[in-house]
Amino acid sequence: MERRPTSRQEFDALFAAVRTWGRWAVPDRGAWNRVTPDRVRRAASLVRDGTTVPLGLPWNTRPGPDNARPALHYMSDLGDVEPPEPATYKDFIAVDYHGKGVTHLDALAHVGYRGQLYDGRPAREAVDAAGARFGSVAELGPLVTKGVLLDLPAVLGVDWLEPGRAVLAEDVVAAERALGVRIDEASAVLLRTGRFRRRRELGPWDVGEAGAGFHVEAVPLLAERGVSLLGSDGDNDVRPSPVEGVHSPVHALAVAAMGVPLLDNLELEALSAACAGVRRYEFMVVVTPLDVPGGTGSPVNPVAVL
């Protein structure tokens, strides 16, 4: 059934309802403040067989409809130097990572709404050509917490969610029930839509125009549970956007209202298989962004440990 678009007025009311501004003494870290040493110890207790699953995509240097700004990689030293030994071989990498082709973390400086970043900071004062003075990825540091995989295709008995499929609160609750997991405070919630299985079988498409992901109606439940991080094999937002005049409403609600960083473009196929193999959909997740002073995010290769 096609859903009625969410009006801007309804969206603004939702933004106000889930907002956590002023909650933490270190606002640059936002919801990562929920991850206390005790939460880290609890996450470590989820490790049973030691299986380690990387969640990042390969460095993507090939342009395509879902990789408009390819990463760079070239050799800068091929060892053709005079003695003494040893010869060395060096390479150069660079990336404009906020897009659809690179696994990356969105820090709190990445998203503003109505001229404000998280915690009500005026965006024009907080971010300029030199970088971010508030909400930088350098303020986040590493994250170790409980991860929960919402494997919607596995729950629904399909290979993937079709582009445009919105994940609602009722889908989240049904997935918890079917997979035997519970999203609780400080959890990192990872949504698998099957994007990369579909891509392998049917080829690439413009995921900025059509992609499965969270609907804004799912956000109040995630806010109520007190999540620390949201991630997906897409960019977390269902596309096209269901909100009039807001192209990435889940980004706005999560980052700018709730202070919840996002992981975009995760590779979750191996994790899906690993979780199905052990019949467990919770694990320890480790995210270590680059320490980039003033950076609005970072390329990452998160790791799930089962």
Short mmCIF file of N, CA and C in Angstrom, two decimals, residues 142-300:
data_model
loop_
_atom_site.label_atom_id
_atom_site.label_comp_id
_atom_site.label_asym_id
_atom_site.label_seq_id
_atom_site.Cartn_x
_atom_site.Cartn_y
_atom_site.Cartn_z
N PRO A 142 36.95 5.81 18.77
CA PRO A 142 36.46 4.47 18.43
C PRO A 142 35.17 4.14 19.18
N LEU A 143 34.40 3.24 18.60
CA LEU A 143 33.16 2.76 19.21
C LEU A 143 33.20 1.24 19.30
N VAL A 144 32.95 0.73 20.49
CA VAL A 144 32.80 -0.71 20.70
C VAL A 144 31.50 -0.90 21.47
N THR A 145 30.54 -1.57 20.86
CA THR A 145 29.26 -1.74 21.52
C THR A 145 28.54 -2.96 20.96
N LYS A 146 27.36 -3.22 21.48
CA LYS A 146 26.52 -4.31 20.97
C LYS A 146 25.96 -3.93 19.61
N GLY A 147 26.12 -4.83 18.64
CA GLY A 147 25.53 -4.64 17.34
C GLY A 147 24.34 -5.58 17.15
N VAL A 148 23.33 -5.10 16.45
CA VAL A 148 22.15 -5.90 16.13
C VAL A 148 21.94 -5.82 14.63
N LEU A 149 21.86 -6.97 13.98
CA LEU A 149 21.59 -7.02 12.55
C LEU A 149 20.09 -7.22 12.33
N LEU A 150 19.45 -6.25 11.70
CA LEU A 150 18.06 -6.40 11.26
C LEU A 150 18.10 -6.89 9.81
N ASP A 151 18.06 -8.19 9.67
CA ASP A 151 18.18 -8.81 8.34
C ASP A 151 16.78 -8.97 7.76
N LEU A 152 16.27 -7.88 7.18
CA LEU A 152 14.88 -7.88 6.70
C LEU A 152 14.63 -8.89 5.58
N PRO A 153 15.53 -9.05 4.60
CA PRO A 153 15.27 -10.08 3.59
C PRO A 153 15.15 -11.48 4.20
N ALA A 154 15.99 -11.79 5.19
CA ALA A 154 15.90 -13.11 5.84
C ALA A 154 14.57 -13.27 6.55
N VAL A 155 14.10 -12.22 7.20
CA VAL A 155 12.82 -12.29 7.91
C VAL A 155 11.67 -12.48 6.94
N LEU A 156 11.73 -11.79 5.80
CA LEU A 156 10.63 -11.82 4.84
C LEU A 156 10.73 -12.95 3.84
N GLY A 157 11.83 -13.70 3.86
CA GLY A 157 12.00 -14.82 2.94
C GLY A 157 12.23 -14.39 1.50
N VAL A 158 12.94 -13.26 1.32
CA VAL A 158 13.26 -12.78 -0.03
C VAL A 158 14.77 -12.59 -0.13
N ASP A 159 15.25 -12.40 -1.35
CA ASP A 159 16.69 -12.20 -1.54
C ASP A 159 17.12 -10.78 -1.19
N TRP A 160 16.21 -9.83 -1.40
CA TRP A 160 16.51 -8.43 -1.11
C TRP A 160 15.21 -7.64 -1.05
N LEU A 161 15.30 -6.46 -0.45
CA LEU A 161 14.18 -5.53 -0.49
C LEU A 161 14.29 -4.73 -1.78
N GLU A 162 13.19 -4.57 -2.47
CA GLU A 162 13.22 -3.81 -3.71
C GLU A 162 13.48 -2.33 -3.41
N PRO A 163 14.17 -1.63 -4.32
CA PRO A 163 14.38 -0.19 -4.14
C PRO A 163 13.05 0.53 -3.91
N GLY A 164 13.07 1.43 -2.93
CA GLY A 164 11.86 2.15 -2.56
C GLY A 164 11.09 1.53 -1.41
N ARG A 165 11.49 0.31 -0.99
CA ARG A 165 10.80 -0.35 0.12
C ARG A 165 11.15 0.36 1.42
N ALA A 166 10.14 0.86 2.12
CA ALA A 166 10.34 1.57 3.38
C ALA A 166 10.28 0.60 4.54
N VAL A 167 11.23 0.71 5.46
CA VAL A 167 11.27 -0.10 6.67
C VAL A 167 10.62 0.71 7.79
N LEU A 168 9.52 0.19 8.32
CA LEU A 168 8.72 0.88 9.31
C LEU A 168 9.00 0.33 10.71
N ALA A 169 8.45 0.98 11.72
CA ALA A 169 8.61 0.51 13.10
C ALA A 169 8.09 -0.92 13.24
N GLU A 170 6.98 -1.24 12.59
CA GLU A 170 6.43 -2.58 12.69
C GLU A 170 7.37 -3.62 12.08
N ASP A 171 8.14 -3.23 11.06
CA ASP A 171 9.14 -4.13 10.47
C ASP A 171 10.28 -4.37 11.46
N VAL A 172 10.69 -3.33 12.17
CA VAL A 172 11.76 -3.47 13.15
C VAL A 172 11.34 -4.43 14.26
N VAL A 173 10.13 -4.26 14.78
CA VAL A 173 9.64 -5.12 15.85
C VAL A 173 9.48 -6.56 15.36
N ALA A 174 8.98 -6.74 14.14
CA ALA A 174 8.83 -8.08 13.59
C ALA A 174 10.19 -8.74 13.40
N ALA A 175 11.19 -7.96 12.99
CA ALA A 175 12.54 -8.52 12.82
C ALA A 175 13.14 -8.93 14.15
N GLU A 176 12.95 -8.11 15.17
CA GLU A 176 13.43 -8.49 16.50
C GLU A 176 12.83 -9.83 16.93
N ARG A 177 11.54 -9.96 16.74
CA ARG A 177 10.85 -11.17 17.15
C ARG A 177 11.34 -12.39 16.36
N ALA A 178 11.47 -12.22 15.06
CA ALA A 178 11.86 -13.35 14.21
C ALA A 178 13.31 -13.75 14.41
N LEU A 179 14.17 -12.79 14.70
CA LEU A 179 15.61 -13.06 14.80
C LEU A 179 16.07 -13.28 16.23
N GLY A 180 15.18 -13.09 17.19
CA GLY A 180 15.53 -13.33 18.59
C GLY A 180 16.48 -12.31 19.16
N VAL A 181 16.31 -11.03 18.79
CA VAL A 181 17.18 -9.98 19.29
C VAL A 181 16.34 -8.88 19.91
N ARG A 182 17.02 -7.99 20.63
CA ARG A 182 16.36 -6.86 21.23
C ARG A 182 17.28 -5.65 21.12
N ILE A 183 16.78 -4.60 20.50
CA ILE A 183 17.52 -3.35 20.44
C ILE A 183 17.36 -2.66 21.79
N ASP A 184 18.48 -2.44 22.48
CA ASP A 184 18.40 -1.75 23.77
C ASP A 184 19.36 -0.57 23.77
N GLU A 185 19.48 0.08 24.92
CA GLU A 185 20.27 1.30 24.98
C GLU A 185 21.72 1.06 24.57
N ALA A 186 22.24 1.96 23.75
CA ALA A 186 23.62 1.96 23.24
C ALA A 186 23.84 0.97 22.11
N SER A 187 22.80 0.26 21.66
CA SER A 187 22.97 -0.68 20.55
C SER A 187 23.33 0.06 19.26
N ALA A 188 24.11 -0.61 18.42
CA ALA A 188 24.34 -0.19 17.05
C ALA A 188 23.43 -1.03 16.17
N VAL A 189 22.52 -0.41 15.47
CA VAL A 189 21.52 -1.12 14.67
C VAL A 189 21.95 -1.10 13.20
N LEU A 190 22.13 -2.28 12.62
CA LEU A 190 22.56 -2.41 11.24
C LEU A 190 21.43 -3.03 10.42
N LEU A 191 20.97 -2.31 9.42
CA LEU A 191 19.86 -2.76 8.58
C LEU A 191 20.38 -3.34 7.28
N ARG A 192 20.08 -4.63 7.06
CA ARG A 192 20.40 -5.23 5.76
C ARG A 192 19.16 -5.19 4.88
N THR A 193 19.33 -4.59 3.69
CA THR A 193 18.26 -4.59 2.69
C THR A 193 18.56 -5.55 1.55
N GLY A 194 19.79 -6.07 1.50
CA GLY A 194 20.19 -6.93 0.39
C GLY A 194 20.65 -6.17 -0.83
N ARG A 195 21.01 -4.90 -0.63
CA ARG A 195 21.42 -4.06 -1.77
C ARG A 195 22.52 -4.70 -2.60
N PHE A 196 23.55 -5.22 -1.97
CA PHE A 196 24.70 -5.69 -2.74
C PHE A 196 24.48 -7.08 -3.34
N ARG A 197 23.58 -7.87 -2.78
CA ARG A 197 23.19 -9.09 -3.48
C ARG A 197 22.41 -8.73 -4.74
N ARG A 198 21.50 -7.79 -4.63
CA ARG A 198 20.74 -7.35 -5.81
C ARG A 198 21.68 -6.78 -6.86
N ARG A 199 22.67 -6.00 -6.41
CA ARG A 199 23.61 -5.40 -7.35
C ARG A 199 24.40 -6.46 -8.09
N ARG A 200 24.85 -7.48 -7.37
CA ARG A 200 25.61 -8.55 -8.01
C ARG A 200 24.78 -9.31 -9.04
N GLU A 201 23.50 -9.49 -8.76
CA GLU A 201 22.66 -10.30 -9.64
C GLU A 201 22.02 -9.49 -10.76
N LEU A 202 21.70 -8.23 -10.51
CA LEU A 202 20.98 -7.43 -11.50
C LEU A 202 21.78 -6.25 -12.04
N GLY A 203 22.92 -5.95 -11.41
CA GLY A 203 23.71 -4.82 -11.85
C GLY A 203 23.44 -3.57 -11.04
N PRO A 204 24.29 -2.55 -11.19
CA PRO A 204 24.16 -1.33 -10.40
C PRO A 204 22.99 -0.47 -10.87
N TRP A 205 22.53 0.37 -9.96
CA TRP A 205 21.50 1.35 -10.29
C TRP A 205 21.74 2.59 -9.43
N ASP A 206 21.02 3.65 -9.72
CA ASP A 206 21.20 4.89 -8.98
C ASP A 206 20.46 4.80 -7.66
N VAL A 207 21.18 4.42 -6.60
CA VAL A 207 20.55 4.24 -5.29
C VAL A 207 20.17 5.57 -4.65
N GLY A 208 20.64 6.67 -5.21
CA GLY A 208 20.20 7.97 -4.73
C GLY A 208 18.79 8.30 -5.16
N GLU A 209 18.34 7.64 -6.20
CA GLU A 209 16.98 7.85 -6.69
C GLU A 209 16.01 6.81 -6.15
N ALA A 210 16.49 5.59 -5.95
CA ALA A 210 15.61 4.52 -5.47
C ALA A 210 16.40 3.54 -4.63
N GLY A 211 16.05 3.46 -3.35
CA GLY A 211 16.74 2.55 -2.46
C GLY A 211 15.88 2.20 -1.26
N ALA A 212 16.03 0.98 -0.77
CA ALA A 212 15.33 0.58 0.45
C ALA A 212 16.02 1.19 1.66
N GLY A 213 15.25 1.46 2.70
CA GLY A 213 15.83 2.03 3.91
C GLY A 213 14.76 2.39 4.92
N PHE A 214 15.20 2.99 6.01
CA PHE A 214 14.28 3.37 7.08
C PHE A 214 13.33 4.48 6.63
N HIS A 215 12.07 4.34 6.99
CA HIS A 215 11.10 5.41 6.88
C HIS A 215 11.18 6.24 8.16
N VAL A 216 10.82 7.50 8.09
CA VAL A 216 10.86 8.34 9.28
C VAL A 216 9.95 7.80 10.38
N GLU A 217 8.93 7.04 10.02
CA GLU A 217 8.02 6.48 11.02
C GLU A 217 8.71 5.47 11.94
N ALA A 218 9.87 4.94 11.51
CA ALA A 218 10.61 3.99 12.35
C ALA A 218 11.49 4.69 13.38
N VAL A 219 11.76 5.97 13.17
CA VAL A 219 12.74 6.66 14.01
C VAL A 219 12.31 6.82 15.47
N PRO A 220 11.04 7.15 15.76
CA PRO A 220 10.68 7.27 17.19
C PRO A 220 10.95 6.00 17.99
N LEU A 221 10.73 4.83 17.40
CA LEU A 221 11.04 3.59 18.10
C LEU A 221 12.53 3.48 18.39
N LEU A 222 13.37 3.80 17.41
CA LEU A 222 14.82 3.74 17.59
C LEU A 222 15.27 4.77 18.63
N ALA A 223 14.63 5.93 18.63
CA ALA A 223 14.95 6.95 19.63
C ALA A 223 14.55 6.48 21.03
N GLU A 224 13.39 5.86 21.13
CA GLU A 224 12.92 5.36 22.43
C GLU A 224 13.86 4.30 22.98
N ARG A 225 14.43 3.48 22.11
CA ARG A 225 15.34 2.42 22.55
C ARG A 225 16.72 2.98 22.92
N GLY A 226 17.04 4.19 22.51
CA GLY A 226 18.33 4.80 22.88
C GLY A 226 19.51 4.25 22.12
N VAL A 227 19.39 4.12 20.79
CA VAL A 227 20.49 3.57 19.99
C VAL A 227 21.67 4.54 19.98
N SER A 228 22.86 3.99 19.75
CA SER A 228 24.07 4.81 19.66
C SER A 228 24.52 5.02 18.23
N LEU A 229 24.06 4.16 17.32
CA LEU A 229 24.56 4.18 15.94
C LEU A 229 23.55 3.49 15.04
N LEU A 230 23.34 4.04 13.85
CA LEU A 230 22.54 3.39 12.81
C LEU A 230 23.42 3.14 11.60
N GLY A 231 23.21 1.98 10.97
CA GLY A 231 23.96 1.67 9.76
C GLY A 231 23.13 0.85 8.82
N SER A 232 23.53 0.85 7.56
CA SER A 232 22.78 0.11 6.55
C SER A 232 23.68 -0.19 5.36
N ASP A 233 23.25 -1.16 4.54
CA ASP A 233 23.96 -1.39 3.28
C ASP A 233 23.55 -0.37 2.22
N GLY A 234 22.56 0.46 2.53
CA GLY A 234 22.27 1.64 1.73
C GLY A 234 22.78 2.86 2.47
N ASP A 235 22.00 3.95 2.42
CA ASP A 235 22.43 5.13 3.18
C ASP A 235 21.44 5.43 4.30
N ASN A 236 20.73 4.39 4.75
CA ASN A 236 19.79 4.44 5.87
C ASN A 236 18.42 5.03 5.50
N ASP A 237 18.37 6.00 4.59
CA ASP A 237 17.11 6.60 4.17
C ASP A 237 16.47 5.80 3.05
N VAL A 238 15.15 5.58 3.15
CA VAL A 238 14.42 5.06 2.00
C VAL A 238 14.39 6.16 0.94
N ARG A 239 14.52 5.75 -0.32
CA ARG A 239 14.49 6.72 -1.41
C ARG A 239 13.60 6.20 -2.52
N PRO A 240 12.74 7.10 -3.09
CA PRO A 240 12.65 8.53 -2.85
C PRO A 240 12.20 8.86 -1.42
N SER A 241 12.54 10.07 -1.00
CA SER A 241 12.20 10.51 0.34
C SER A 241 10.69 10.59 0.52
N PRO A 242 10.18 10.15 1.67
CA PRO A 242 8.75 10.26 1.94
C PRO A 242 8.35 11.60 2.53
N VAL A 243 9.31 12.52 2.69
CA VAL A 243 9.04 13.81 3.34
C VAL A 243 9.16 14.93 2.32
N GLU A 244 8.13 15.73 2.22
CA GLU A 244 8.12 16.83 1.28
C GLU A 244 9.21 17.85 1.61
N GLY A 245 10.11 18.10 0.66
CA GLY A 245 11.12 19.13 0.84
C GLY A 245 12.33 18.74 1.66
N VAL A 246 12.46 17.46 2.03
CA VAL A 246 13.61 16.99 2.81
C VAL A 246 14.16 15.74 2.11
N HIS A 247 15.34 15.84 1.54
CA HIS A 247 15.82 14.73 0.71
C HIS A 247 16.39 13.57 1.52
N SER A 248 16.86 13.81 2.75
CA SER A 248 17.42 12.76 3.59
C SER A 248 16.88 12.89 5.01
N PRO A 249 15.61 12.60 5.20
CA PRO A 249 14.99 12.88 6.50
C PRO A 249 15.53 12.03 7.65
N VAL A 250 15.90 10.77 7.39
CA VAL A 250 16.46 9.96 8.47
C VAL A 250 17.83 10.49 8.88
N HIS A 251 18.60 10.99 7.92
CA HIS A 251 19.87 11.65 8.27
C HIS A 251 19.61 12.83 9.20
N ALA A 252 18.61 13.64 8.86
CA ALA A 252 18.32 14.81 9.67
C ALA A 252 17.87 14.42 11.07
N LEU A 253 17.00 13.42 11.17
CA LEU A 253 16.50 13.01 12.49
C LEU A 253 17.60 12.36 13.31
N ALA A 254 18.35 11.45 12.70
CA ALA A 254 19.37 10.72 13.46
C ALA A 254 20.51 11.63 13.87
N VAL A 255 21.12 12.30 12.91
CA VAL A 255 22.33 13.06 13.19
C VAL A 255 22.02 14.40 13.86
N ALA A 256 21.15 15.20 13.22
CA ALA A 256 20.94 16.56 13.71
C ALA A 256 20.02 16.63 14.92
N ALA A 257 19.05 15.72 15.02
CA ALA A 257 18.13 15.76 16.16
C ALA A 257 18.59 14.87 17.30
N MET A 258 18.98 13.63 17.01
CA MET A 258 19.27 12.65 18.04
C MET A 258 20.75 12.53 18.38
N GLY A 259 21.63 13.08 17.54
CA GLY A 259 23.06 12.93 17.78
C GLY A 259 23.57 11.53 17.54
N VAL A 260 22.91 10.80 16.64
CA VAL A 260 23.28 9.42 16.33
C VAL A 260 24.08 9.39 15.03
N PRO A 261 25.38 9.08 15.06
CA PRO A 261 26.15 8.95 13.82
C PRO A 261 25.59 7.82 12.95
N LEU A 262 25.89 7.89 11.66
CA LEU A 262 25.40 6.90 10.71
C LEU A 262 26.55 6.21 10.00
N LEU A 263 26.35 4.93 9.71
CA LEU A 263 27.23 4.18 8.82
C LEU A 263 26.48 3.94 7.52
N ASP A 264 27.03 4.43 6.41
CA ASP A 264 26.40 4.24 5.10
C ASP A 264 27.20 3.23 4.28
N ASN A 265 26.49 2.51 3.42
CA ASN A 265 27.10 1.62 2.42
C ASN A 265 27.90 0.48 3.04
N LEU A 266 27.35 -0.14 4.06
CA LEU A 266 27.99 -1.31 4.65
C LEU A 266 27.84 -2.52 3.73
N GLU A 267 28.81 -3.41 3.77
CA GLU A 267 28.71 -4.70 3.11
C GLU A 267 28.23 -5.70 4.16
N LEU A 268 26.97 -6.11 4.08
CA LEU A 268 26.37 -6.92 5.14
C LEU A 268 26.05 -8.35 4.68
N GLU A 269 26.46 -8.72 3.48
CA GLU A 269 26.13 -10.07 3.00
C GLU A 269 26.87 -11.14 3.80
N ALA A 270 28.16 -10.93 4.06
CA ALA A 270 28.91 -11.93 4.83
C ALA A 270 28.40 -12.01 6.26
N LEU A 271 28.03 -10.86 6.83
CA LEU A 271 27.50 -10.87 8.20
C LEU A 271 26.15 -11.60 8.23
N SER A 272 25.33 -11.41 7.24
CA SER A 272 24.05 -12.13 7.16
C SER A 272 24.27 -13.63 7.17
N ALA A 273 25.22 -14.09 6.37
CA ALA A 273 25.51 -15.53 6.31
C ALA A 273 26.07 -16.03 7.64
N ALA A 274 26.96 -15.23 8.25
CA ALA A 274 27.56 -15.64 9.52
C ALA A 274 26.52 -15.72 10.62
N CYS A 275 25.63 -14.74 10.68
CA CYS A 275 24.58 -14.75 11.71
C CYS A 275 23.62 -15.90 11.50
N ALA A 276 23.27 -16.16 10.25
CA ALA A 276 22.37 -17.29 9.97
C ALA A 276 23.03 -18.60 10.36
N GLY A 277 24.35 -18.70 10.16
CA GLY A 277 25.05 -19.93 10.47
C GLY A 277 25.06 -20.27 11.95
N VAL A 278 25.14 -19.24 12.79
CA VAL A 278 25.17 -19.48 14.24
C VAL A 278 23.82 -19.19 14.90
N ARG A 279 22.85 -18.72 14.09
CA ARG A 279 21.51 -18.39 14.58
C ARG A 279 21.56 -17.35 15.70
N ARG A 280 22.41 -16.38 15.51
CA ARG A 280 22.52 -15.25 16.44
C ARG A 280 22.67 -13.97 15.64
N TYR A 281 21.91 -12.97 15.98
CA TYR A 281 21.91 -11.71 15.25
C TYR A 281 22.36 -10.54 16.11
N GLU A 282 23.08 -10.82 17.19
CA GLU A 282 23.71 -9.79 17.98
C GLU A 282 25.17 -10.17 18.18
N PHE A 283 26.02 -9.17 18.34
CA PHE A 283 27.46 -9.39 18.29
C PHE A 283 28.14 -8.13 18.81
N MET A 284 29.44 -8.20 18.98
CA MET A 284 30.22 -7.00 19.27
C MET A 284 30.58 -6.32 17.96
N VAL A 285 30.39 -5.01 17.89
CA VAL A 285 30.77 -4.27 16.70
C VAL A 285 31.82 -3.23 17.08
N VAL A 286 32.81 -3.07 16.21
CA VAL A 286 33.92 -2.15 16.45
C VAL A 286 34.02 -1.19 15.26
N VAL A 287 33.96 0.11 15.55
CA VAL A 287 34.08 1.14 14.52
C VAL A 287 35.21 2.06 14.91
N THR A 288 36.20 2.21 14.03
CA THR A 288 37.36 3.05 14.35
C THR A 288 37.56 4.08 13.23
N PRO A 289 36.89 5.22 13.30
CA PRO A 289 37.07 6.24 12.28
C PRO A 289 38.47 6.85 12.33
N LEU A 290 38.89 7.39 11.20
CA LEU A 290 40.15 8.12 11.16
C LEU A 290 40.06 9.36 12.05
N ASP A 291 41.16 9.72 12.66
CA ASP A 291 41.22 10.91 13.52
C ASP A 291 41.54 12.12 12.64
N VAL A 292 40.49 12.69 12.06
CA VAL A 292 40.64 13.82 11.14
C VAL A 292 40.12 15.08 11.83
N PRO A 293 40.98 15.92 12.40
CA PRO A 293 40.50 17.14 13.04
C PRO A 293 39.67 17.98 12.07
N GLY A 294 38.47 18.31 12.48
CA GLY A 294 37.59 19.10 11.62
C GLY A 294 36.83 18.30 10.58
N GLY A 295 37.03 16.99 10.55
CA GLY A 295 36.38 16.16 9.55
C GLY A 295 34.91 15.93 9.84
N THR A 296 34.10 15.86 8.80
CA THR A 296 32.67 15.62 8.97
C THR A 296 32.31 14.14 8.96
N GLY A 297 33.31 13.30 8.86
CA GLY A 297 33.11 11.86 8.85
C GLY A 297 34.41 11.17 8.51
N SER A 298 34.30 9.90 8.10
CA SER A 298 35.52 9.14 7.80
C SER A 298 35.17 7.89 7.03
N PRO A 299 36.00 7.51 6.04
CA PRO A 299 35.88 6.14 5.53
C PRO A 299 36.18 5.17 6.66
N VAL A 300 35.50 4.05 6.69
CA VAL A 300 35.69 3.07 7.76
C VAL A 300 35.56 1.66 7.23
#
